PDB file of C-alpha atoms in Angstrom:
ATOM      1  CA  UNK A   1       0.000   0.000   0.000  1.00 53.00           C
ATOM      2  CA  UNK A   2       1.280   3.446  -0.889  1.00 63.00           C
ATOM      3  CA  UNK A   3       1.895   5.689   2.058  1.00 77.00           C
ATOM      4  CA  UNK A   4      -0.459   8.620   2.192  1.00 91.00           C
ATOM      5  CA  UNK A   5       1.528  11.856   1.901  1.00 94.00           C
ATOM      6  CA  UNK A   6       0.769  15.541   1.795  1.00 95.00           C
ATOM      7  CA  UNK A   7       2.679  18.699   0.946  1.00 95.00           C
ATOM      8  CA  UNK A   8       2.163  21.779   3.051  1.00 95.00           C
ATOM      9  CA  UNK A   9       3.454  25.277   2.423  1.00 95.00           C
ATOM     10  CA  UNK A  10       5.493  26.713   5.243  1.00 91.00           C
ATOM     11  CA  UNK A  11       7.892  29.601   5.329  1.00 89.00           C
ATOM     12  CA  UNK A  12      10.113  30.210   8.313  1.00 89.00           C
ATOM     13  CA  UNK A  13      12.857  32.787   8.644  1.00 86.00           C
ATOM     14  CA  UNK A  14      15.834  32.603  10.948  1.00 83.00           C
ATOM     15  CA  UNK A  15      13.702  34.280  13.625  1.00 85.00           C
ATOM     16  CA  UNK A  16      11.205  31.404  13.490  1.00 88.00           C
ATOM     17  CA  UNK A  17      13.384  28.331  13.788  1.00 87.00           C
ATOM     18  CA  UNK A  18      11.881  27.370  17.133  1.00 89.00           C
ATOM     19  CA  UNK A  19       8.387  27.791  15.715  1.00 92.00           C
ATOM     20  CA  UNK A  20       9.366  25.521  12.812  1.00 95.00           C
ATOM     21  CA  UNK A  21      10.684  22.875  15.221  1.00 95.00           C
ATOM     22  CA  UNK A  22       7.470  23.007  17.220  1.00 95.00           C
ATOM     23  CA  UNK A  23       5.337  22.765  14.110  1.00 97.00           C
ATOM     24  CA  UNK A  24       7.110  19.606  12.900  1.00 97.00           C
ATOM     25  CA  UNK A  25       6.866  18.117  16.407  1.00 96.00           C
ATOM     26  CA  UNK A  26       3.150  18.909  16.515  1.00 96.00           C
ATOM     27  CA  UNK A  27       2.576  17.364  13.058  1.00 97.00           C
ATOM     28  CA  UNK A  28       4.154  14.086  14.183  1.00 97.00           C
ATOM     29  CA  UNK A  29       1.962  14.104  17.296  1.00 96.00           C
ATOM     30  CA  UNK A  30      -1.031  14.389  14.957  1.00 96.00           C
ATOM     31  CA  UNK A  31       0.138  11.470  12.831  1.00 96.00           C
ATOM     32  CA  UNK A  32       2.013  13.275  10.062  1.00 97.00           C
ATOM     33  CA  UNK A  33       5.695  12.418   9.990  1.00 96.00           C
ATOM     34  CA  UNK A  34       8.001  14.964   8.360  1.00 97.00           C
ATOM     35  CA  UNK A  35       9.764  13.560   5.294  1.00 96.00           C
ATOM     36  CA  UNK A  36      11.537  16.464   3.617  1.00 96.00           C
ATOM     37  CA  UNK A  37      11.402  20.138   2.728  1.00 96.00           C
ATOM     38  CA  UNK A  38      12.769  22.375   0.004  1.00 94.00           C
ATOM     39  CA  UNK A  39      12.514  25.442   2.208  1.00 90.00           C
ATOM     40  CA  UNK A  40       8.966  26.327   1.182  1.00 92.00           C
ATOM     41  CA  UNK A  41       7.062  23.067   0.928  1.00 96.00           C
ATOM     42  CA  UNK A  42       7.087  20.384   3.589  1.00 97.00           C
ATOM     43  CA  UNK A  43       6.268  16.763   2.765  1.00 96.00           C
ATOM     44  CA  UNK A  44       4.630  14.644   5.447  1.00 97.00           C
ATOM     45  CA  UNK A  45       3.576  11.011   5.444  1.00 96.00           C
ATOM     46  CA  UNK A  46       0.778   9.434   7.447  1.00 95.00           C
ATOM     47  CA  UNK A  47       1.965   7.637  10.582  1.00 94.00           C
ATOM     48  CA  UNK A  48       0.744   6.581  13.978  1.00 95.00           C
ATOM     49  CA  UNK A  49       0.812   9.683  16.188  1.00 95.00           C
ATOM     50  CA  UNK A  50       4.286   9.719  17.717  1.00 95.00           C
ATOM     51  CA  UNK A  51       6.094  11.556  20.496  1.00 94.00           C
ATOM     52  CA  UNK A  52       9.202  12.840  18.794  1.00 96.00           C
ATOM     53  CA  UNK A  53      10.989  16.189  18.714  1.00 96.00           C
ATOM     54  CA  UNK A  54      12.554  17.934  15.755  1.00 97.00           C
ATOM     55  CA  UNK A  55      15.559  20.187  16.081  1.00 96.00           C
ATOM     56  CA  UNK A  56      17.388  22.434  13.619  1.00 95.00           C
ATOM     57  CA  UNK A  57      21.019  23.377  13.701  1.00 94.00           C
ATOM     58  CA  UNK A  58      23.084  25.694  11.575  1.00 93.00           C
ATOM     59  CA  UNK A  59      26.492  24.083  11.927  1.00 89.00           C
ATOM     60  CA  UNK A  60      28.331  26.388   9.533  1.00 87.00           C
ATOM     61  CA  UNK A  61      30.423  23.401   8.465  1.00 89.00           C
ATOM     62  CA  UNK A  62      31.311  22.627   4.876  1.00 88.00           C
ATOM     63  CA  UNK A  63      29.472  19.625   3.443  1.00 85.00           C
ATOM     64  CA  UNK A  64      32.615  17.469   3.395  1.00 86.00           C
ATOM     65  CA  UNK A  65      33.511  18.352   7.003  1.00 87.00           C
ATOM     66  CA  UNK A  66      30.325  17.186   8.673  1.00 91.00           C
ATOM     67  CA  UNK A  67      31.195  13.504   9.195  1.00 90.00           C
ATOM     68  CA  UNK A  68      32.200  13.792  12.847  1.00 92.00           C
ATOM     69  CA  UNK A  69      29.366  16.225  13.543  1.00 94.00           C
ATOM     70  CA  UNK A  70      26.713  13.797  12.287  1.00 94.00           C
ATOM     71  CA  UNK A  71      28.513  10.956  14.106  1.00 94.00           C
ATOM     72  CA  UNK A  72      28.349  12.808  17.433  1.00 95.00           C
ATOM     73  CA  UNK A  73      24.684  13.675  17.025  1.00 96.00           C
ATOM     74  CA  UNK A  74      23.930  10.061  16.136  1.00 95.00           C
ATOM     75  CA  UNK A  75      25.675   8.972  19.348  1.00 95.00           C
ATOM     76  CA  UNK A  76      23.352  11.316  21.205  1.00 95.00           C
ATOM     77  CA  UNK A  77      20.373   9.607  19.581  1.00 94.00           C
ATOM     78  CA  UNK A  78      19.557  12.178  16.896  1.00 96.00           C
ATOM     79  CA  UNK A  79      18.359  10.862  13.567  1.00 96.00           C
ATOM     80  CA  UNK A  80      19.716  13.023  10.763  1.00 96.00           C
ATOM     81  CA  UNK A  81      17.026  13.914   8.226  1.00 96.00           C
ATOM     82  CA  UNK A  82      18.332  16.444   5.732  1.00 95.00           C
ATOM     83  CA  UNK A  83      20.137  19.716   5.064  1.00 93.00           C
ATOM     84  CA  UNK A  84      18.610  22.796   3.516  1.00 92.00           C
ATOM     85  CA  UNK A  85      20.085  26.316   3.284  1.00 88.00           C
ATOM     86  CA  UNK A  86      22.852  25.224   5.649  1.00 89.00           C
ATOM     87  CA  UNK A  87      20.383  24.020   8.285  1.00 92.00           C
ATOM     88  CA  UNK A  88      20.442  20.392   9.375  1.00 94.00           C
ATOM     89  CA  UNK A  89      17.221  18.720  10.521  1.00 96.00           C
ATOM     90  CA  UNK A  90      17.246  16.124  13.275  1.00 97.00           C
ATOM     91  CA  UNK A  91      14.620  13.979  14.980  1.00 97.00           C
ATOM     92  CA  UNK A  92      14.616  12.104  18.287  1.00 96.00           C
ATOM     93  CA  UNK A  93      12.019  10.019  20.165  1.00 95.00           C
ATOM     94  CA  UNK A  94      10.744  12.079  23.081  1.00 92.00           C
ATOM     95  CA  UNK A  95       9.423   9.466  25.485  1.00 83.00           C
ATOM     96  CA  UNK A  96      11.521   8.929  28.565  1.00 77.00           C
ATOM     97  CA  UNK A  97      14.195  11.449  27.597  1.00 78.00           C
ATOM     98  CA  UNK A  98      15.010  14.348  29.898  1.00 81.00           C
ATOM     99  CA  UNK A  99      14.414  17.904  28.753  1.00 81.00           C
ATOM    100  CA  UNK A 100      18.127  18.542  28.271  1.00 81.00           C
ATOM    101  CA  UNK A 101      18.454  15.436  26.106  1.00 89.00           C
ATOM    102  CA  UNK A 102      15.758  16.782  23.805  1.00 93.00           C
ATOM    103  CA  UNK A 103      17.643  19.984  23.054  1.00 93.00           C
ATOM    104  CA  UNK A 104      20.608  20.489  20.776  1.00 93.00           C
ATOM    105  CA  UNK A 105      21.884  23.298  22.977  1.00 91.00           C
ATOM    106  CA  UNK A 106      22.113  23.140  26.735  1.00 87.00           C
ATOM    107  CA  UNK A 107      23.071  26.771  27.266  1.00 84.00           C
ATOM    108  CA  UNK A 108      22.056  30.160  25.898  1.00 82.00           C
ATOM    109  CA  UNK A 109      25.548  31.004  24.725  1.00 84.00           C
ATOM    110  CA  UNK A 110      25.684  28.154  22.232  1.00 86.00           C
ATOM    111  CA  UNK A 111      22.164  28.963  21.002  1.00 85.00           C
ATOM    112  CA  UNK A 112      23.161  32.583  20.366  1.00 87.00           C
ATOM    113  CA  UNK A 113      26.275  31.393  18.614  1.00 87.00           C
ATOM    114  CA  UNK A 114      24.228  29.265  16.232  1.00 88.00           C
ATOM    115  CA  UNK A 115      22.121  32.251  15.150  1.00 88.00           C
ATOM    116  CA  UNK A 116      25.201  34.458  14.881  1.00 88.00           C
ATOM    117  CA  UNK A 117      26.912  31.909  12.636  1.00 89.00           C
ATOM    118  CA  UNK A 118      23.926  31.944  10.319  1.00 89.00           C
ATOM    119  CA  UNK A 119      23.729  35.739  10.167  1.00 89.00           C
ATOM    120  CA  UNK A 120      27.456  36.175   9.620  1.00 90.00           C
ATOM    121  CA  UNK A 121      27.392  33.553   6.867  1.00 89.00           C
ATOM    122  CA  UNK A 122      24.348  34.863   4.997  1.00 87.00           C
ATOM    123  CA  UNK A 123      23.756  38.562   5.574  1.00 89.00           C
ATOM    124  CA  UNK A 124      26.967  40.083   4.133  1.00 91.00           C
ATOM    125  CA  UNK A 125      26.306  38.164   0.903  1.00 89.00           C
ATOM    126  CA  UNK A 126      22.759  39.482   0.714  1.00 89.00           C
ATOM    127  CA  UNK A 127      23.941  43.085   1.162  1.00 92.00           C
ATOM    128  CA  UNK A 128      26.688  42.612  -1.425  1.00 93.00           C
ATOM    129  CA  UNK A 129      24.239  41.193  -3.959  1.00 91.00           C
ATOM    130  CA  UNK A 130      21.909  44.117  -3.340  1.00 92.00           C
ATOM    131  CA  UNK A 131      24.656  46.699  -3.782  1.00 92.00           C
ATOM    132  CA  UNK A 132      25.912  44.936  -6.898  1.00 92.00           C
ATOM    133  CA  UNK A 133      22.425  44.840  -8.385  1.00 88.00           C
ATOM    134  CA  UNK A 134      21.989  48.563  -7.707  1.00 89.00           C
ATOM    135  CA  UNK A 135      25.407  49.510  -9.096  1.00 90.00           C
ATOM    136  CA  UNK A 136      24.984  47.529 -12.315  1.00 87.00           C
ATOM    137  CA  UNK A 137      22.090  49.688 -13.419  1.00 84.00           C
ATOM    138  CA  UNK A 138      22.551  52.702 -11.184  1.00 87.00           C
ATOM    139  CA  UNK A 139      22.127  55.126 -14.071  1.00 87.00           C
ATOM    140  CA  UNK A 140      18.781  53.710 -15.119  1.00 86.00           C
ATOM    141  CA  UNK A 141      17.485  53.716 -11.547  1.00 87.00           C
ATOM    142  CA  UNK A 142      18.553  57.364 -11.197  1.00 87.00           C
ATOM    143  CA  UNK A 143      16.824  58.371 -14.419  1.00 87.00           C
ATOM    144  CA  UNK A 144      13.581  56.678 -13.430  1.00 87.00           C
ATOM    145  CA  UNK A 145      13.633  58.098  -9.907  1.00 87.00           C
ATOM    146  CA  UNK A 146      14.301  61.615 -11.284  1.00 89.00           C
ATOM    147  CA  UNK A 147      11.369  61.295 -13.672  1.00 88.00           C
ATOM    148  CA  UNK A 148       9.190  60.117 -10.817  1.00 85.00           C
ATOM    149  CA  UNK A 149      10.211  63.048  -8.606  1.00 88.00           C
ATOM    150  CA  UNK A 150       9.475  65.525 -11.399  1.00 89.00           C
ATOM    151  CA  UNK A 151       6.057  64.019 -11.832  1.00 85.00           C
ATOM    152  CA  UNK A 152       6.704  62.874 -15.401  1.00 85.00           C
ATOM    153  CA  UNK A 153       4.745  59.877 -16.599  1.00 84.00           C
ATOM    154  CA  UNK A 154       6.645  56.603 -16.807  1.00 81.00           C
ATOM    155  CA  UNK A 155       6.768  54.094 -19.646  1.00 84.00           C
ATOM    156  CA  UNK A 156       5.920  50.496 -18.823  1.00 83.00           C
ATOM    157  CA  UNK A 157       9.595  49.480 -18.954  1.00 84.00           C
ATOM    158  CA  UNK A 158      10.416  52.159 -16.437  1.00 86.00           C
ATOM    159  CA  UNK A 159       7.620  51.039 -14.156  1.00 87.00           C
ATOM    160  CA  UNK A 160       9.141  47.532 -14.240  1.00 88.00           C
ATOM    161  CA  UNK A 161      12.524  48.957 -13.244  1.00 86.00           C
ATOM    162  CA  UNK A 162      10.918  50.811 -10.396  1.00 86.00           C
ATOM    163  CA  UNK A 163       9.060  47.708  -9.228  1.00 90.00           C
ATOM    164  CA  UNK A 164      12.256  45.649  -9.331  1.00 88.00           C
ATOM    165  CA  UNK A 165      14.021  48.246  -7.239  1.00 89.00           C
ATOM    166  CA  UNK A 166      11.154  48.380  -4.776  1.00 91.00           C
ATOM    167  CA  UNK A 167      11.044  44.579  -4.562  1.00 92.00           C
ATOM    168  CA  UNK A 168      14.772  44.215  -3.942  1.00 91.00           C
ATOM    169  CA  UNK A 169      14.739  46.965  -1.357  1.00 92.00           C
ATOM    170  CA  UNK A 170      11.797  45.536   0.535  1.00 94.00           C
ATOM    171  CA  UNK A 171      13.392  42.074   0.498  1.00 91.00           C
ATOM    172  CA  UNK A 172      16.526  43.577   1.960  1.00 93.00           C
ATOM    173  CA  UNK A 173      14.588  45.385   4.653  1.00 94.00           C
ATOM    174  CA  UNK A 174      12.612  42.208   5.386  1.00 92.00           C
ATOM    175  CA  UNK A 175      15.766  40.127   5.774  1.00 90.00           C
ATOM    176  CA  UNK A 176      17.356  42.768   7.981  1.00 92.00           C
ATOM    177  CA  UNK A 177      14.298  42.999  10.223  1.00 92.00           C
ATOM    178  CA  UNK A 178      14.164  39.194  10.526  1.00 89.00           C
ATOM    179  CA  UNK A 179      17.834  39.076  11.465  1.00 90.00           C
ATOM    180  CA  UNK A 180      17.474  41.711  14.137  1.00 89.00           C
ATOM    181  CA  UNK A 181      14.345  39.984  15.452  1.00 88.00           C
ATOM    182  CA  UNK A 182      16.126  36.638  15.622  1.00 87.00           C
ATOM    183  CA  UNK A 183      19.125  38.050  17.369  1.00 86.00           C
ATOM    184  CA  UNK A 184      17.114  40.017  19.913  1.00 86.00           C
ATOM    185  CA  UNK A 185      14.809  37.135  20.758  1.00 82.00           C
ATOM    186  CA  UNK A 186      17.676  34.771  21.329  1.00 81.00           C
ATOM    187  CA  UNK A 187      19.586  37.288  23.366  1.00 81.00           C
ATOM    188  CA  UNK A 188      16.609  38.077  25.576  1.00 82.00           C
ATOM    189  CA  UNK A 189      15.980  34.408  26.196  1.00 75.00           C
ATOM    190  CA  UNK A 190      19.623  33.891  27.054  1.00 72.00           C
ATOM    191  CA  UNK A 191      19.676  36.751  29.535  1.00 72.00           C
ATOM    192  CA  UNK A 192      16.539  35.462  31.212  1.00 68.00           C
ATOM    193  CA  UNK A 193      18.104  32.079  31.717  1.00 59.00           C
ATOM    194  CA  UNK A 194      21.599  33.150  32.695  1.00 50.00           C
TER     195      UNK A 194
ATOM    196  CA  UNK B   1      49.378  31.881  27.603  1.00 67.00           C
ATOM    197  CA  UNK B   2      47.829  35.008  26.169  1.00 81.00           C
ATOM    198  CA  UNK B   3      45.869  37.424  28.297  1.00 86.00           C
ATOM    199  CA  UNK B   4      42.965  37.082  25.881  1.00 89.00           C
ATOM    200  CA  UNK B   5      42.598  33.330  26.387  1.00 90.00           C
ATOM    201  CA  UNK B   6      42.800  33.776  30.127  1.00 89.00           C
ATOM    202  CA  UNK B   7      39.981  36.306  29.994  1.00 90.00           C
ATOM    203  CA  UNK B   8      37.848  34.029  27.806  1.00 89.00           C
ATOM    204  CA  UNK B   9      38.342  30.857  29.836  1.00 92.00           C
ATOM    205  CA  UNK B  10      38.809  31.963  33.459  1.00 91.00           C
ATOM    206  CA  UNK B  11      36.227  31.786  34.964  1.00 92.00           C
ATOM    207  CA  UNK B  12      34.888  28.978  32.841  1.00 93.00           C
ATOM    208  CA  UNK B  13      31.348  27.734  32.324  1.00 92.00           C
ATOM    209  CA  UNK B  14      30.476  24.504  34.071  1.00 93.00           C
ATOM    210  CA  UNK B  15      30.148  22.857  30.666  1.00 93.00           C
ATOM    211  CA  UNK B  16      33.576  24.065  29.601  1.00 95.00           C
ATOM    212  CA  UNK B  17      35.167  23.023  32.854  1.00 97.00           C
ATOM    213  CA  UNK B  18      33.876  19.469  32.776  1.00 97.00           C
ATOM    214  CA  UNK B  19      34.810  18.996  29.137  1.00 97.00           C
ATOM    215  CA  UNK B  20      38.358  20.178  29.709  1.00 97.00           C
ATOM    216  CA  UNK B  21      38.592  18.182  32.938  1.00 98.00           C
ATOM    217  CA  UNK B  22      37.483  14.970  31.185  1.00 98.00           C
ATOM    218  CA  UNK B  23      39.932  15.472  28.336  1.00 98.00           C
ATOM    219  CA  UNK B  24      42.899  14.800  30.571  1.00 97.00           C
ATOM    220  CA  UNK B  25      42.009  11.389  29.154  1.00 97.00           C
ATOM    221  CA  UNK B  26      41.502  10.858  25.435  1.00 97.00           C
ATOM    222  CA  UNK B  27      37.744  10.887  24.740  1.00 97.00           C
ATOM    223  CA  UNK B  28      35.105  11.721  22.138  1.00 96.00           C
ATOM    224  CA  UNK B  29      32.131  14.038  22.556  1.00 96.00           C
ATOM    225  CA  UNK B  30      29.402  11.599  23.491  1.00 96.00           C
ATOM    226  CA  UNK B  31      31.547   9.751  26.024  1.00 97.00           C
ATOM    227  CA  UNK B  32      32.454  13.072  27.672  1.00 97.00           C
ATOM    228  CA  UNK B  33      28.736  13.805  27.997  1.00 96.00           C
ATOM    229  CA  UNK B  34      28.088  10.421  29.599  1.00 96.00           C
ATOM    230  CA  UNK B  35      31.026  10.810  31.975  1.00 97.00           C
ATOM    231  CA  UNK B  36      29.857  14.260  33.087  1.00 97.00           C
ATOM    232  CA  UNK B  37      26.375  12.922  33.770  1.00 95.00           C
ATOM    233  CA  UNK B  38      27.847  10.182  35.958  1.00 96.00           C
ATOM    234  CA  UNK B  39      30.136  12.592  37.796  1.00 96.00           C
ATOM    235  CA  UNK B  40      27.294  14.987  38.590  1.00 96.00           C
ATOM    236  CA  UNK B  41      24.491  12.443  39.138  1.00 95.00           C
ATOM    237  CA  UNK B  42      22.727  13.815  36.091  1.00 91.00           C
ATOM    238  CA  UNK B  43      22.761  17.433  37.264  1.00 92.00           C
ATOM    239  CA  UNK B  44      24.984  18.605  34.409  1.00 93.00           C
ATOM    240  CA  UNK B  45      23.808  17.538  31.010  1.00 93.00           C
ATOM    241  CA  UNK B  46      25.605  18.817  27.911  1.00 94.00           C
ATOM    242  CA  UNK B  47      23.532  18.711  24.736  1.00 94.00           C
ATOM    243  CA  UNK B  48      24.989  17.515  21.444  1.00 95.00           C
ATOM    244  CA  UNK B  49      25.216  20.884  19.693  1.00 94.00           C
ATOM    245  CA  UNK B  50      26.737  22.569  22.719  1.00 94.00           C
ATOM    246  CA  UNK B  51      29.263  19.745  23.053  1.00 96.00           C
ATOM    247  CA  UNK B  52      30.225  19.965  19.402  1.00 95.00           C
ATOM    248  CA  UNK B  53      30.539  23.754  19.491  1.00 93.00           C
ATOM    249  CA  UNK B  54      32.605  23.785  22.688  1.00 94.00           C
ATOM    250  CA  UNK B  55      34.997  21.115  21.413  1.00 96.00           C
ATOM    251  CA  UNK B  56      35.475  22.993  18.124  1.00 94.00           C
ATOM    252  CA  UNK B  57      36.161  26.252  19.917  1.00 94.00           C
ATOM    253  CA  UNK B  58      38.571  24.702  22.414  1.00 96.00           C
ATOM    254  CA  UNK B  59      40.415  22.981  19.588  1.00 97.00           C
ATOM    255  CA  UNK B  60      40.669  26.255  17.662  1.00 95.00           C
ATOM    256  CA  UNK B  61      41.981  28.022  20.753  1.00 95.00           C
ATOM    257  CA  UNK B  62      44.546  25.281  21.317  1.00 96.00           C
ATOM    258  CA  UNK B  63      43.220  24.039  24.689  1.00 97.00           C
ATOM    259  CA  UNK B  64      42.614  20.563  23.329  1.00 97.00           C
ATOM    260  CA  UNK B  65      43.865  18.706  20.302  1.00 97.00           C
ATOM    261  CA  UNK B  66      42.439  16.135  17.952  1.00 96.00           C
ATOM    262  CA  UNK B  67      44.191  12.842  18.652  1.00 95.00           C
ATOM    263  CA  UNK B  68      42.569  10.278  16.347  1.00 94.00           C
ATOM    264  CA  UNK B  69      39.400   9.179  14.669  1.00 92.00           C
ATOM    265  CA  UNK B  70      37.330   6.130  15.528  1.00 91.00           C
ATOM    266  CA  UNK B  71      34.416   5.286  13.222  1.00 89.00           C
ATOM    267  CA  UNK B  72      34.112   8.968  12.247  1.00 88.00           C
ATOM    268  CA  UNK B  73      34.136  10.034  15.892  1.00 93.00           C
ATOM    269  CA  UNK B  74      36.864  12.511  16.715  1.00 95.00           C
ATOM    270  CA  UNK B  75      38.819  11.837  19.877  1.00 97.00           C
ATOM    271  CA  UNK B  76      40.444  14.722  21.682  1.00 98.00           C
ATOM    272  CA  UNK B  77      42.991  15.233  24.421  1.00 98.00           C
ATOM    273  CA  UNK B  78      43.962  18.266  26.496  1.00 98.00           C
ATOM    274  CA  UNK B  79      47.099  20.239  25.465  1.00 97.00           C
ATOM    275  CA  UNK B  80      49.714  21.863  27.697  1.00 96.00           C
ATOM    276  CA  UNK B  81      47.956  25.184  27.268  1.00 96.00           C
ATOM    277  CA  UNK B  82      44.688  23.502  28.233  1.00 96.00           C
ATOM    278  CA  UNK B  83      46.316  22.051  31.367  1.00 96.00           C
ATOM    279  CA  UNK B  84      47.555  25.519  32.315  1.00 95.00           C
ATOM    280  CA  UNK B  85      44.107  27.036  31.967  1.00 96.00           C
ATOM    281  CA  UNK B  86      42.492  24.113  33.763  1.00 96.00           C
ATOM    282  CA  UNK B  87      44.808  24.485  36.761  1.00 96.00           C
ATOM    283  CA  UNK B  88      44.128  28.241  36.923  1.00 95.00           C
ATOM    284  CA  UNK B  89      40.429  27.458  36.996  1.00 96.00           C
ATOM    285  CA  UNK B  90      40.876  24.740  39.620  1.00 96.00           C
ATOM    286  CA  UNK B  91      42.798  27.195  41.823  1.00 95.00           C
ATOM    287  CA  UNK B  92      39.989  29.705  41.420  1.00 95.00           C
ATOM    288  CA  UNK B  93      37.339  27.152  42.390  1.00 94.00           C
ATOM    289  CA  UNK B  94      39.384  25.977  45.409  1.00 94.00           C
ATOM    290  CA  UNK B  95      39.700  29.563  46.610  1.00 94.00           C
ATOM    291  CA  UNK B  96      35.969  30.021  46.177  1.00 93.00           C
ATOM    292  CA  UNK B  97      35.323  26.867  48.164  1.00 93.00           C
ATOM    293  CA  UNK B  98      37.706  27.904  50.990  1.00 93.00           C
ATOM    294  CA  UNK B  99      36.086  31.325  51.193  1.00 94.00           C
ATOM    295  CA  UNK B 100      32.599  29.954  51.679  1.00 92.00           C
ATOM    296  CA  UNK B 101      33.766  27.882  54.594  1.00 86.00           C
ATOM    297  CA  UNK B 102      34.679  24.621  52.932  1.00 74.00           C
ATOM    298  CA  UNK B 103      37.846  22.811  53.870  1.00 65.00           C
TER     299      UNK B 103
END
């Protein structure tokens, strides 16, 4: 018999990694076991409701250098599921395990470090790409913005340029806000615990 | 030993202390975790990600060194620098203990 599966849309930023973990955990409790994700869509298969936890880690390690990392997590009872965008997904049965055994990080400092590693690895690249994209057609952007300021009507091509610029800028702002949110949340939590 | 390392590692977190203390013997991450649980009757529990991160950092800072690999598990051992830092920390803890009325 074919296993019943379903695909669900889910989008989580770096600020939401705990929410993502909880969602996957909740799905398993409802009888939908997580199979894989491409970052936007999550595939689940029907299962008996199970008490498991899911945890995400951004190791910052190169693909070829992860052998001993996976080996250690396996020793600790974590089943490795997949990698996406540098994040590794792990699962562990929850029954009988202590709270500390169900976490990947036992102190706030290492949790903060994980988020920092992600931000340091990704954000500079995003800013560079943005600046590069602006510089490549800086002249055209300037022309269109000048026209707009002078109240001249825009041709459809120019509207497209403007929309592209607006889209890129809002993406950049969105990513920045998410990063700050993530960092603040983690830091607050750490200070409360320490 | 550099002043910077001394500032980073003394005083040390409980996690850091136990890891360094255990590595006076050659061990790998999971076995350190088990040993620490035994030593503390389960009171100190070091999660996998924290263990991995601490070992990587200590190796980078030269407190411990990679000694060999066993079925993909990395085994580590304390270095001379690590011993120095560990004894500074032990002195600090002994002083603390004396000052609160311990023997």
